[in-house]
XYZ file of C-alpha atoms in Angstrom:
723
model
C 5.689 49.296 -16.203
C 4.168 45.817 -15.710
C 0.984 45.016 -17.672
C -2.382 45.214 -15.863
C -3.340 42.148 -13.870
C -6.343 41.495 -16.145
C -4.188 41.293 -19.286
C -2.474 38.037 -20.269
C -0.285 37.622 -23.331
C -1.027 34.441 -25.266
C -0.410 32.834 -28.641
C -3.360 31.337 -30.546
C -2.842 28.696 -33.255
C -4.975 27.581 -36.187
C -3.936 24.812 -38.618
C -2.291 26.199 -41.767
C -2.041 29.776 -40.484
C 0.471 31.864 -38.593
C -0.177 32.090 -34.879
C -1.772 35.240 -33.507
C -0.075 36.941 -30.566
C -2.688 38.808 -28.575
C -3.156 40.486 -25.228
C -6.234 38.855 -23.786
C -8.317 41.135 -21.604
C -9.848 38.882 -18.954
C -12.644 41.405 -18.405
C -13.938 41.030 -21.974
C -16.446 38.277 -22.735
C -14.779 35.174 -24.138
C -17.141 35.193 -27.131
C -15.893 38.661 -28.065
C -12.268 37.523 -27.976
C -13.067 34.440 -30.093
C -14.867 36.634 -32.656
C -11.816 38.883 -32.907
C -9.517 35.876 -33.378
C -11.793 34.437 -36.092
C -11.821 37.788 -37.897
C -8.034 37.704 -37.913
C -8.152 34.540 -40.028
C -11.302 35.513 -41.938
C -13.347 32.707 -40.348
C -17.119 33.181 -40.235
C -19.497 31.819 -37.616
C -17.395 32.574 -34.557
C -20.112 31.027 -32.359
C -19.056 27.637 -33.776
C -15.535 28.005 -32.370
C -13.895 27.866 -28.964
C -10.448 28.102 -27.434
C -8.505 25.120 -26.095
C -5.084 24.699 -24.562
C -2.550 23.570 -27.154
C -0.538 21.491 -24.659
C -1.290 18.987 -21.913
C -4.870 17.696 -21.682
C -5.940 20.380 -24.209
C -9.051 21.319 -22.235
C -11.641 23.767 -23.507
C -11.517 27.241 -21.996
C -14.726 28.554 -20.475
C -15.692 31.713 -18.652
C -15.267 29.748 -15.412
C -11.812 28.362 -16.230
C -10.275 31.289 -18.121
C -8.688 32.601 -14.947
C -6.165 29.741 -15.136
C -4.600 31.166 -18.320
C -1.058 32.422 -17.673
C 1.220 34.731 -19.604
C 2.950 32.876 -22.425
C 0.271 30.187 -22.727
C -0.262 28.698 -26.177
C -3.932 28.282 -27.110
C -5.611 26.730 -30.101
C -8.755 27.788 -31.924
C -11.014 24.733 -32.257
C -14.588 23.905 -33.098
C -16.922 24.450 -30.149
C -17.675 21.617 -27.684
C -21.279 21.385 -28.914
C -20.218 21.192 -32.547
C -17.481 18.632 -31.749
C -19.947 16.493 -29.777
C -22.488 16.599 -32.616
C -19.925 15.645 -35.253
C -18.480 12.805 -33.193
C -21.937 11.453 -32.424
C -22.732 11.349 -36.125
C -19.421 9.681 -37.010
C -19.821 7.096 -34.231
C -23.125 6.008 -35.725
C -21.803 5.916 -39.296
C -21.421 2.651 -41.223
C -17.753 3.124 -42.064
C -15.597 1.044 -39.737
C -12.502 3.226 -40.107
C -14.450 6.452 -39.586
C -16.158 5.015 -36.520
C -12.847 3.849 -35.042
C -11.239 7.275 -35.489
C -14.302 8.950 -33.990
C -14.244 6.677 -30.921
C -10.509 7.249 -30.513
C -11.014 11.013 -30.522
C -14.018 10.683 -28.222
C -11.981 8.691 -25.683
C -9.542 11.609 -25.521
C -12.115 14.411 -25.438
C -14.348 12.757 -22.834
C -11.983 13.763 -20.031
C -12.900 17.425 -20.753
C -15.858 18.401 -18.522
C -17.110 21.044 -20.989
C -17.191 18.623 -23.904
C -18.597 15.855 -21.691
C -21.586 17.991 -20.691
C -22.423 18.711 -24.345
C -22.001 15.088 -25.428
C -24.137 13.803 -22.559
C -26.884 16.342 -23.345
C -27.087 14.810 -26.833
C -27.776 11.357 -25.339
C -24.197 10.364 -26.073
C -23.892 7.961 -23.127
C -27.025 6.102 -24.214
C -25.514 5.774 -27.700
C -22.290 4.310 -26.311
C -24.262 1.943 -24.071
C -26.194 0.642 -27.078
C -22.947 0.047 -28.960
C -21.678 -2.041 -26.061
C -24.961 -3.914 -25.616
C -25.034 -4.818 -29.314
C -21.958 -6.986 -28.835
C -20.695 -6.112 -32.322
C -17.646 -4.117 -31.247
C -14.307 -5.783 -30.553
C -10.645 -4.942 -30.121
C -9.592 -1.296 -30.269
C -13.074 -0.071 -31.133
C -14.550 -1.625 -27.982
C -11.625 -0.433 -25.828
C -12.107 3.195 -26.966
C -15.870 2.893 -26.426
C -15.411 1.681 -22.828
C -12.763 4.340 -22.152
C -15.057 7.122 -23.354
C -17.991 5.713 -21.385
C -15.979 5.543 -18.155
C -14.536 9.048 -18.574
C -17.988 10.510 -19.251
C -19.565 8.786 -16.254
C -16.724 9.885 -13.979
C -17.821 13.515 -14.364
C -20.865 12.712 -12.226
C -23.328 14.367 -14.603
C -25.401 11.213 -15.131
C -26.487 8.824 -12.386
C -25.115 5.298 -12.531
C -28.584 4.062 -11.579
C -29.686 4.620 -15.180
C -27.405 1.830 -16.461
C -29.386 -1.075 -17.905
C -29.114 -4.703 -16.834
C -28.149 -5.770 -20.355
C -25.184 -3.345 -20.258
C -24.064 -4.790 -16.924
C -24.317 -8.326 -18.274
C -22.232 -7.382 -21.316
C -19.489 -5.760 -19.208
C -19.523 -8.682 -16.769
C -19.213 -11.001 -19.748
C -15.925 -9.378 -20.742
C -14.611 -9.943 -17.205
C -15.747 -13.557 -17.148
C -14.319 -14.433 -20.563
C -11.179 -16.594 -20.292
C -9.436 -14.752 -23.156
C -10.089 -11.051 -23.588
C -7.975 -8.070 -24.648
C -6.113 -6.555 -21.678
C -7.339 -3.005 -22.358
C -10.960 -4.189 -22.549
C -10.608 -6.227 -19.356
C -9.017 -3.319 -17.502
C -11.777 -0.891 -18.448
C -14.502 -3.441 -17.738
C -13.182 -4.022 -14.218
C -12.991 -0.253 -13.662
C -16.590 0.230 -14.873
C -17.893 -2.504 -12.579
C -15.987 -0.978 -9.652
C -17.589 2.417 -10.337
C -21.031 0.833 -10.570
C -20.634 -0.821 -7.177
C -19.204 2.273 -5.476
C -21.739 4.730 -6.912
C -25.028 2.850 -6.838
C -26.609 0.680 -4.171
C -28.982 -0.934 -6.656
C -26.180 -1.711 -9.119
C -24.215 -3.421 -6.363
C -26.832 -6.159 -6.224
C -26.871 -6.521 -9.995
C -23.109 -6.695 -10.296
C -22.909 -9.152 -7.398
C -25.239 -11.480 -9.287
C -23.035 -11.397 -12.393
C -19.543 -11.454 -10.865
C -18.258 -13.938 -8.307
C -15.075 -13.709 -6.325
C -14.042 -17.036 -7.818
C -14.129 -15.476 -11.279
C -12.109 -12.476 -10.136
C -9.475 -14.692 -8.530
C -8.416 -15.842 -11.987
C -7.388 -12.280 -12.793
C -5.093 -12.239 -9.751
C -3.012 -15.045 -11.233
C -1.949 -13.127 -14.348
C 1.392 -11.383 -14.806
C -0.146 -7.951 -15.486
C -0.142 -5.997 -12.204
C -2.614 -3.427 -13.568
C -5.203 -6.181 -14.085
C -4.462 -7.587 -10.634
C -4.919 -4.122 -9.146
C -8.290 -3.569 -10.809
C -9.448 -7.044 -9.763
C -8.599 -6.410 -6.087
C -10.186 -2.949 -6.356
C -13.437 -4.570 -7.525
C -13.280 -7.126 -4.697
C -12.768 -4.241 -2.259
C -15.706 -2.325 -3.745
C -17.989 -5.349 -3.409
C -16.747 -5.868 0.117
C -17.205 -2.212 1.087
C -20.754 -1.954 -0.258
C -21.990 -5.383 0.827
C -24.926 -5.249 3.270
C -23.951 -6.027 6.837
C -25.824 -9.328 6.865
C -23.832 -10.468 3.836
C -20.497 -9.340 5.178
C -20.854 -11.056 8.522
C -21.512 -14.712 9.135
C -20.229 -17.026 11.815
C -16.810 -15.523 12.450
C -13.967 -17.559 11.012
C -11.191 -15.754 9.199
C -11.439 -12.137 7.975
C -9.762 -12.911 4.668
C -12.197 -15.759 4.061
C -15.441 -13.932 4.886
C -17.844 -13.815 1.957
C -18.584 -10.672 -0.003
C -21.953 -11.642 -1.387
C -22.825 -14.946 0.271
C -19.753 -16.608 -1.230
C -17.829 -17.810 1.819
C -17.485 -21.311 0.401
C -16.125 -19.898 -2.869
C -13.472 -17.925 -1.021
C -12.483 -20.959 1.006
C -12.233 -23.149 -2.064
C -10.313 -20.677 -4.197
C -7.846 -19.688 -1.472
C -8.038 -15.950 -2.105
C -5.490 -15.187 0.577
C -2.847 -17.594 -0.694
C -3.348 -16.458 -4.300
C -2.835 -12.811 -3.320
C 0.215 -13.821 -1.291
C 1.859 -15.940 -3.989
C 0.891 -14.069 -7.156
C 0.847 -10.466 -5.925
C 2.809 -9.906 -2.717
C 5.485 -12.491 -3.467
C 5.355 -12.041 -7.234
C 8.394 -11.216 -9.318
C 7.384 -7.564 -9.734
C 7.721 -4.755 -7.173
C 4.423 -3.624 -5.673
C 3.317 -0.311 -7.204
C 1.655 2.393 -5.142
C -1.879 1.685 -6.363
C -1.564 -2.044 -5.719
C -0.166 -1.330 -2.245
C -3.166 0.885 -1.593
C -5.640 -1.787 -2.686
C -3.917 -4.382 -0.483
C -4.128 -1.923 2.396
C -7.843 -1.380 1.729
C -8.464 -5.143 1.668
C -6.541 -5.488 4.930
C -8.616 -2.739 6.570
C -11.934 -4.125 5.320
C -11.148 -7.632 6.509
C -10.073 -6.421 9.935
C -13.258 -4.365 10.088
C -15.177 -7.644 10.146
C -13.943 -7.858 13.730
C -15.857 -4.711 14.641
C -19.139 -6.469 15.355
C -17.565 -8.797 17.916
C -15.430 -5.937 19.242
C -18.550 -3.881 19.962
C -20.662 -6.785 21.308
C -20.997 -6.944 25.071
C -21.179 -10.305 26.759
C -24.551 -11.223 28.186
C -23.830 -12.656 31.663
C -27.104 -14.583 31.464
C -26.324 -16.238 28.115
C -25.390 -19.824 28.903
C -23.704 -20.417 25.520
C -21.383 -17.485 26.150
C -20.698 -18.563 29.713
C -19.821 -22.027 28.429
C -16.846 -20.473 26.623
C -15.470 -19.253 29.962
C -16.082 -22.716 31.416
C -14.098 -24.098 28.478
C -11.164 -21.798 29.276
C -11.183 -22.992 32.885
C -11.495 -26.653 31.887
C -8.558 -26.545 29.461
C -6.332 -24.798 31.994
C -7.098 -26.898 35.079
C -8.893 -30.133 34.125
C -7.394 -32.994 32.155
C -10.906 -34.053 31.146
C -14.313 -32.401 31.179
C -16.418 -32.748 34.291
C -19.956 -33.656 33.146
C -21.213 -34.339 36.654
C -20.911 -30.686 37.632
C -20.397 -31.480 41.304
C -20.897 -28.874 44.001
C -17.281 -29.275 45.038
C -16.095 -28.312 41.548
C -18.428 -25.318 41.454
C -16.971 -24.119 44.718
C -13.530 -24.136 43.119
C -14.613 -21.927 40.205
C -13.928 -18.695 42.039
C -10.373 -19.768 42.827
C -9.829 -20.943 39.256
C -11.119 -17.689 37.783
C -8.750 -15.767 40.034
C -5.866 -17.903 38.767
C -7.026 -17.224 35.183
C -6.533 -13.527 35.885
C -10.109 -12.266 35.595
C -10.969 -9.079 37.455
C -14.370 -10.406 38.540
C -13.623 -13.742 40.196
C -17.239 -14.584 40.948
C -18.714 -13.803 37.537
C -15.927 -13.327 34.940
C -18.561 -12.696 32.264
C -18.701 -9.146 33.607
C -15.111 -8.601 32.395
C -16.366 -8.760 28.810
C -19.129 -6.158 29.102
C -16.873 -3.249 28.147
C -16.620 -2.334 24.461
C -14.195 -2.319 22.886
C -12.984 -5.102 22.970
C -16.193 -6.895 23.978
C -16.547 -10.507 22.858
C -13.551 -10.250 20.547
C -11.244 -10.661 23.550
C -13.022 -13.882 24.534
C -12.733 -15.157 20.951
C -8.979 -14.565 21.054
C -8.582 -16.304 24.410
C -10.546 -19.332 23.233
C -8.448 -19.583 20.051
C -5.247 -19.540 22.122
C -6.621 -22.182 24.500
C -7.757 -24.534 21.727
C -5.108 -24.079 19.028
C -2.054 -23.333 21.186
C -3.129 -25.300 24.226
C 0.364 -25.917 25.615
C 1.212 -22.218 25.415
C -2.073 -21.292 27.068
C -1.636 -23.743 29.929
C 1.987 -22.688 30.434
C 1.067 -18.980 30.670
C -1.774 -19.613 33.126
C 0.059 -22.068 35.368
C 3.286 -20.088 35.271
C 1.556 -16.994 36.559
C -0.583 -18.819 39.099
C 2.608 -20.176 40.683
C 4.183 -16.740 41.157
C 3.873 -14.526 44.174
C 0.580 -12.644 44.086
C 2.285 -9.283 43.641
C 4.224 -10.487 40.552
C 1.369 -12.402 38.994
C 0.584 -11.437 35.383
C -3.242 -11.660 35.206
C -3.908 -13.547 31.972
C -7.594 -12.574 31.634
C -7.072 -8.876 32.251
C -3.989 -8.831 30.008
C -5.791 -10.605 27.149
C -8.711 -8.176 27.282
C -6.524 -5.065 27.331
C -4.193 -6.494 24.690
C -7.124 -7.141 22.346
C -8.238 -3.557 22.796
C -4.696 -2.331 22.095
C -4.376 -4.404 18.915
C -7.705 -3.026 17.678
C -6.372 0.488 18.212
C -3.044 -0.226 16.493
C -4.731 -1.796 13.442
C -7.597 0.758 13.541
C -10.341 -1.847 13.542
C -13.668 -0.271 12.587
C -12.213 2.741 10.758
C -12.626 3.348 7.040
C -9.554 3.101 4.793
C -7.549 6.286 4.291
C -7.268 7.533 0.730
C -3.655 7.462 -0.375
C -2.466 5.153 2.415
C -0.362 2.158 1.336
C 0.381 0.733 4.787
C -0.419 -2.947 4.328
C 1.336 -5.724 6.256
C 2.351 -8.776 4.202
C 2.289 -11.071 7.226
C -1.496 -10.767 7.548
C -1.797 -12.495 4.171
C 0.379 -15.449 5.195
C -2.001 -17.241 7.563
C -5.640 -18.302 7.435
C -6.119 -17.035 10.988
C -3.711 -14.110 10.921
C -5.563 -11.962 13.494
C -5.726 -14.734 16.068
C -2.110 -15.757 15.456
C -1.080 -12.123 15.855
C -2.840 -12.050 19.214
C -1.166 -15.295 20.307
C 2.282 -13.913 19.523
C 1.537 -10.670 21.350
C 0.109 -12.297 24.491
C 3.330 -14.303 24.808
C 5.293 -11.091 24.317
C 3.270 -9.424 27.071
C 3.962 -12.305 29.469
C 7.678 -12.192 28.631
C 7.897 -8.403 29.044
C 6.044 -8.621 32.368
C 8.735 -10.991 33.663
C 11.577 -8.856 32.278
C 10.163 -5.794 34.024
C 9.560 -7.754 37.241
C 6.217 -6.019 37.203
C 3.529 -5.968 39.880
C -0.174 -5.222 39.572
C 0.589 -1.523 40.043
C 2.800 -1.623 36.942
C 0.076 -2.938 34.641
C -0.305 0.250 32.571
C 3.478 0.672 32.295
C 3.826 -2.851 30.951
C 1.056 -2.253 28.407
C 2.828 0.912 27.211
C 6.073 -0.992 26.676
C 4.244 -3.803 24.861
C 2.514 -1.279 22.579
C 5.890 0.206 21.716
C 7.363 -3.234 21.044
C 4.486 -4.150 18.724
C 4.414 -0.864 16.796
C 8.192 -0.914 16.324
C 8.026 -4.500 15.050
C 5.154 -3.729 12.672
C 7.073 -0.746 11.299
C 9.746 -3.213 10.132
C 7.107 -4.853 7.885
C 7.730 -8.513 8.828
C 6.824 -10.788 5.944
C 5.419 -13.596 8.100
C 4.249 -14.419 11.631
C 7.570 -16.169 12.274
C 9.479 -13.086 11.186
C 7.317 -11.003 13.532
C 8.398 -13.282 16.379
C 12.042 -12.723 15.435
C 11.575 -8.953 15.336
C 9.917 -8.990 18.754
C 12.682 -11.153 20.215
C 15.086 -8.376 19.295
C 12.882 -5.794 21.051
C 13.250 -6.907 24.653
C 12.486 -4.561 27.518
C 16.182 -3.706 27.870
C 16.375 -2.927 24.134
C 13.330 -0.637 24.392
C 15.030 1.207 27.241
C 18.191 1.530 25.158
C 16.245 2.866 22.174
C 14.360 5.344 24.338
C 17.575 6.559 25.900
C 19.234 6.912 22.515
C 16.281 8.851 21.111
C 16.234 11.165 24.115
C 19.960 11.767 23.903
C 19.697 15.024 22.018
C 17.125 16.311 24.504
C 18.397 15.061 27.845
C 22.148 15.418 27.307
C 24.087 18.601 26.733
C 22.051 20.692 29.187
C 24.907 22.608 30.788
C 25.248 26.326 29.865
C 28.481 25.899 27.814
C 26.911 23.079 25.821
C 23.724 25.081 25.270
C 25.836 27.980 24.019
C 27.705 25.678 21.639
C 24.406 24.314 20.364
C 23.086 27.810 19.666
C 26.260 28.650 17.742
C 26.032 25.497 15.618
C 22.314 25.727 14.876
C 22.409 28.434 12.140
C 25.013 26.452 10.183
C 22.963 23.267 10.388
C 19.767 25.089 9.433
C 21.483 26.495 6.355
C 22.657 23.002 5.433
C 19.121 21.637 5.763
C 17.728 24.589 3.797
C 20.109 23.963 0.893
C 19.221 20.285 0.856
C 15.495 21.064 0.810
C 15.975 23.443 -2.116
C 18.090 20.886 -3.969
C 15.288 18.399 -3.501
C 12.762 20.880 -4.954
C 15.055 21.328 -7.946
C 14.862 17.568 -8.542
C 11.083 17.825 -8.440
C 8.298 15.461 -7.376
C 5.354 13.718 -8.980
C 1.890 14.347 -7.545
C -1.400 12.677 -8.344
C -4.479 14.642 -9.326
C -6.900 14.931 -6.410
C -10.312 13.412 -6.941
C -9.321 11.043 -9.715
C -10.600 7.593 -8.866
C -8.105 5.734 -11.033
C -5.175 7.405 -9.385
C -2.388 5.752 -11.333
C -3.556 7.354 -14.588
C -3.464 11.052 -13.633
C -0.226 12.711 -12.571
C 1.456 16.081 -12.602
C 5.031 17.078 -11.878
C 6.498 20.149 -10.202
C 10.103 21.244 -9.794
C 12.032 24.388 -8.923
C 14.336 25.991 -11.469
C 18.039 25.675 -10.788
C 18.321 29.408 -10.083
C 15.465 29.128 -7.539
C 13.399 31.775 -9.338
C 10.588 29.776 -11.022
C 8.332 26.833 -10.171
C 7.736 24.705 -13.280
C 4.805 22.282 -13.406
C 2.723 20.330 -15.896
C 0.567 17.239 -16.457
C 2.000 13.792 -17.208
C 0.433 10.725 -18.763
C 2.124 8.361 -16.318
C 4.310 8.380 -13.249
C 7.859 9.353 -14.365
C 11.026 7.407 -13.754
C 13.538 10.009 -12.598
C 13.583 13.739 -13.287
C 11.261 15.406 -15.786
C 12.947 17.982 -18.094
C 11.823 21.584 -17.720
C 10.804 21.571 -21.406
C 7.993 19.092 -20.678
C 6.520 21.271 -17.931
C 4.387 23.838 -19.729
C 3.275 25.971 -16.767
C 5.335 28.082 -14.413
C 5.032 30.459 -11.460
C 7.688 33.081 -10.652
C 8.819 32.660 -7.052
C 8.547 36.429 -6.681
C 4.771 36.083 -7.208
C 4.318 33.591 -4.358
C 2.628 35.223 -1.392
C 2.257 32.354 1.064
C 2.070 28.601 1.610
C -1.142 27.163 3.050
C -1.462 23.745 4.678
C -4.168 21.329 5.791
C -7.725 22.567 6.132
C -6.698 26.101 5.093
C -6.039 24.867 1.536
C -8.697 25.829 -1.038
C -8.926 22.286 -2.450
C -9.695 20.963 1.046
C -12.397 23.593 1.618
C -13.981 22.810 -1.757
C -14.451 19.206 -0.707
C -15.766 19.985 2.762
C -19.107 18.450 1.863
C -17.414 15.073 1.536
C -15.959 13.142 4.433
C -12.354 14.289 4.307
C -10.098 11.625 5.730
C -7.386 12.768 8.075
C -4.522 11.412 5.987
C -5.268 13.485 2.867
C -5.751 16.575 5.024
C -2.305 16.088 6.561
C -0.669 15.835 3.115
C -2.370 18.858 1.530
C -0.665 22.192 0.877
C -1.193 25.101 -1.512
C 0.944 27.844 -3.017
C -0.878 31.196 -3.036
C 0.456 33.566 -5.693
C -0.535 36.776 -7.484
C -3.194 37.592 -8.410
C -5.031 35.493 -5.783
C -4.332 32.206 -7.582
C -3.431 28.880 -5.981
C -1.487 25.796 -7.002
C -2.837 22.881 -4.968
C -0.841 19.820 -3.897
C -1.470 16.526 -2.131
C 1.928 15.047 -1.295
C 2.484 11.325 -1.973
C 3.871 10.832 1.545
C 4.468 12.672 4.807
C 8.164 12.823 3.939
C 7.516 14.583 0.605
C 5.056 16.918 2.362
C 7.753 18.006 4.818
C 10.361 18.415 2.078
C 8.085 20.614 -0.060
C 6.582 22.761 2.680
C 10.016 23.325 4.206
C 11.547 24.101 0.816
C 8.788 26.550 -0.085
C 9.136 28.274 3.285
C 12.893 28.515 2.701
C 12.221 30.113 -0.696
C 10.048 32.732 0.970
C 12.554 33.349 3.746
C 10.330 31.858 6.409
C 10.985 29.367 9.184
C 11.052 25.682 8.272
C 8.835 24.126 10.921
C 8.084 20.547 9.901
C 8.658 17.532 12.148
C 11.263 16.325 9.640
C 13.285 19.527 9.949
C 13.155 19.430 13.749
C 14.283 15.799 13.688
C 17.088 16.508 11.207
C 18.159 19.553 13.208
C 18.383 17.615 16.482
C 20.203 14.717 14.822
C 22.772 16.838 13.005
C 23.411 19.177 15.925
C 23.971 16.169 18.197
C 26.355 14.637 15.668
C 28.297 17.878 15.275
C 28.464 18.509 19.016
C 29.717 14.999 19.721
C 32.441 15.435 17.134
C 33.503 18.776 18.551
C 33.407 17.468 22.095
C 35.720 14.666 20.963
C 38.197 17.403 19.950
C 37.976 16.657 16.248
C 39.440 19.765 14.708
C 38.790 21.575 11.462
C 35.285 20.232 10.964
C 33.578 22.136 8.190
C 30.149 21.971 6.635
C 30.264 21.926 2.817
C 28.878 24.900 0.970
C 27.093 22.770 -1.627
C 25.738 19.704 0.166
C 24.271 16.820 -1.821
C 20.499 16.598 -2.310
C 18.357 14.988 0.353
C 17.552 11.419 -0.760
C 13.964 10.717 -1.806
C 13.430 8.044 0.831
C 13.538 8.967 4.531
C 15.478 5.866 5.550
C 18.850 7.613 5.474
C 20.342 11.077 5.127
C 23.496 11.650 3.120
C 24.753 14.600 5.142
C 28.447 14.971 4.329
C 31.180 16.443 6.483
C 34.763 17.193 5.450
C 37.600 16.524 7.806
C 41.070 17.900 7.294
């Protein structure tokens, strides 16, 4: 007979004594259980003790967290959080250097525990650490442990960052500005400044006065990618929290806009080229956290376009109208016409029609729709001034065509600008966990405008290839969008490489790709072929199922949700080889390869799993409903619900891993695998198998033990045997 659900069997350790094996009744008060354990070792004062996990982060167990204890867990009797906090506080303030160092080292480890952190903070522990930093007498390891403990304690959100003193900020900023400082101290100092900026409006101003972008640029030129990552993260934080009037000035280049009135500093220090040469093109592969920070910087810089994108043109503003006059002059006049004759004015309507504006009489009205607003006019002016020959060629080439085949430059430029804003999500906040940065946008001082110039030439070329008329305008724009998104997905490393990618994506190539991708849907529609497909499908599904399960047996690394410094908190989960147990546990760093089962201290029998939840149905998504949940995290979230009403919560590192895990878990439970990845694999493999059979290849068999699905979605090692 199985034990009651409220009883868990655990082992409890105490230094120098044999472990106690007890059946812990979860209905009894925790204090009563601790008293009984203390009596077993003849320890008095049970109120001075507490239980902690013996493995992993070794967190304290409270009445709120005791429900996480599983059968077979090893616990440790330890001094209570309040007693530990009091002792450490006394040792930190002692005169002995060695004793203080050991105390700070232990504090740095314990500070991640929320129960201990609350007790230490209640004893004015953070103020004590702040005074140690402000004194300037701590160096080396002692200072590094002090900053680590301070950051961990503040990350619990118990104390407001607004309480931090100016002298503390100056001291931390001093470590960042020093030319030679210990790497661990620099890393923690950058992280503290980032937290200050992100969590306090008032501290943003103080930090901005102490730290300049020019000083941070020096940290981008080092060989340590962790330092580079924290430096870009701080730049992003300053950028994100900067008041609008400090973010926006006369629009030049997004990557050279100032963060805190430092446009000239950015221009002088060449932030973009330093990131390109020392980070993107460095000798080390880009890690996930660095990729995320580059993506955030890309998003924030493109978001500087939002103001112009959402600004309507004022038809009565002469300065704005002069820009349209400039477009007409460059296209049709060799020199400016200062006399402004009546004859020339009479020709304006004809010229504006040739320029492709919808409103020939007053083209300013074409720019009153937002988006793209004035941003479209900015792009057109850049093309006309910087790539004048290209601009004139496009305009004159189209004005010489038959009216029905004319590609209206003005209308195309406006709609193209709007499309590019949609593709690059201008005006949207960065997605947590997204790493989708494009190296080519860091290769040019005017990357946005150059991107537009390449795309407007593509649009003109595609229009000719399609032999389009005015009625085909929307069809052409759809093809151009597909060409651009396919090219961007190839991650071109420069504007020139983008041009090469687009040259390979002609209209005929797009048609070929569309036809190829529709092959599995449009072909094989006759009844005999449909019957063959239905007969093959169960075999292919079983193949996919086995590959998903093999992938779960290899396991995956997940990051802990809610941890700001994501690269420091990981956990790993993998399925046992007999498919009966899920093993999981915390890791100190992202693993290279598989993690042995012995290192994964927790486990869940598959027989206890009741269901798999996804998206907004997951408990960890509902818990954070008060925050603005970004769509990307929501799409990667899933939870395993198991007896008795417990959940194991996941946020997959990618959409591919999400599909692999949700499909694999559904396969374990005997349920349908319904992810987009499975549907795609199913269509691909069925089409492959049907083509082979239709070619009269005999004796085709599907192996009983297929190889695991590769970790990257670029290729699938499905193996067939032919005899």
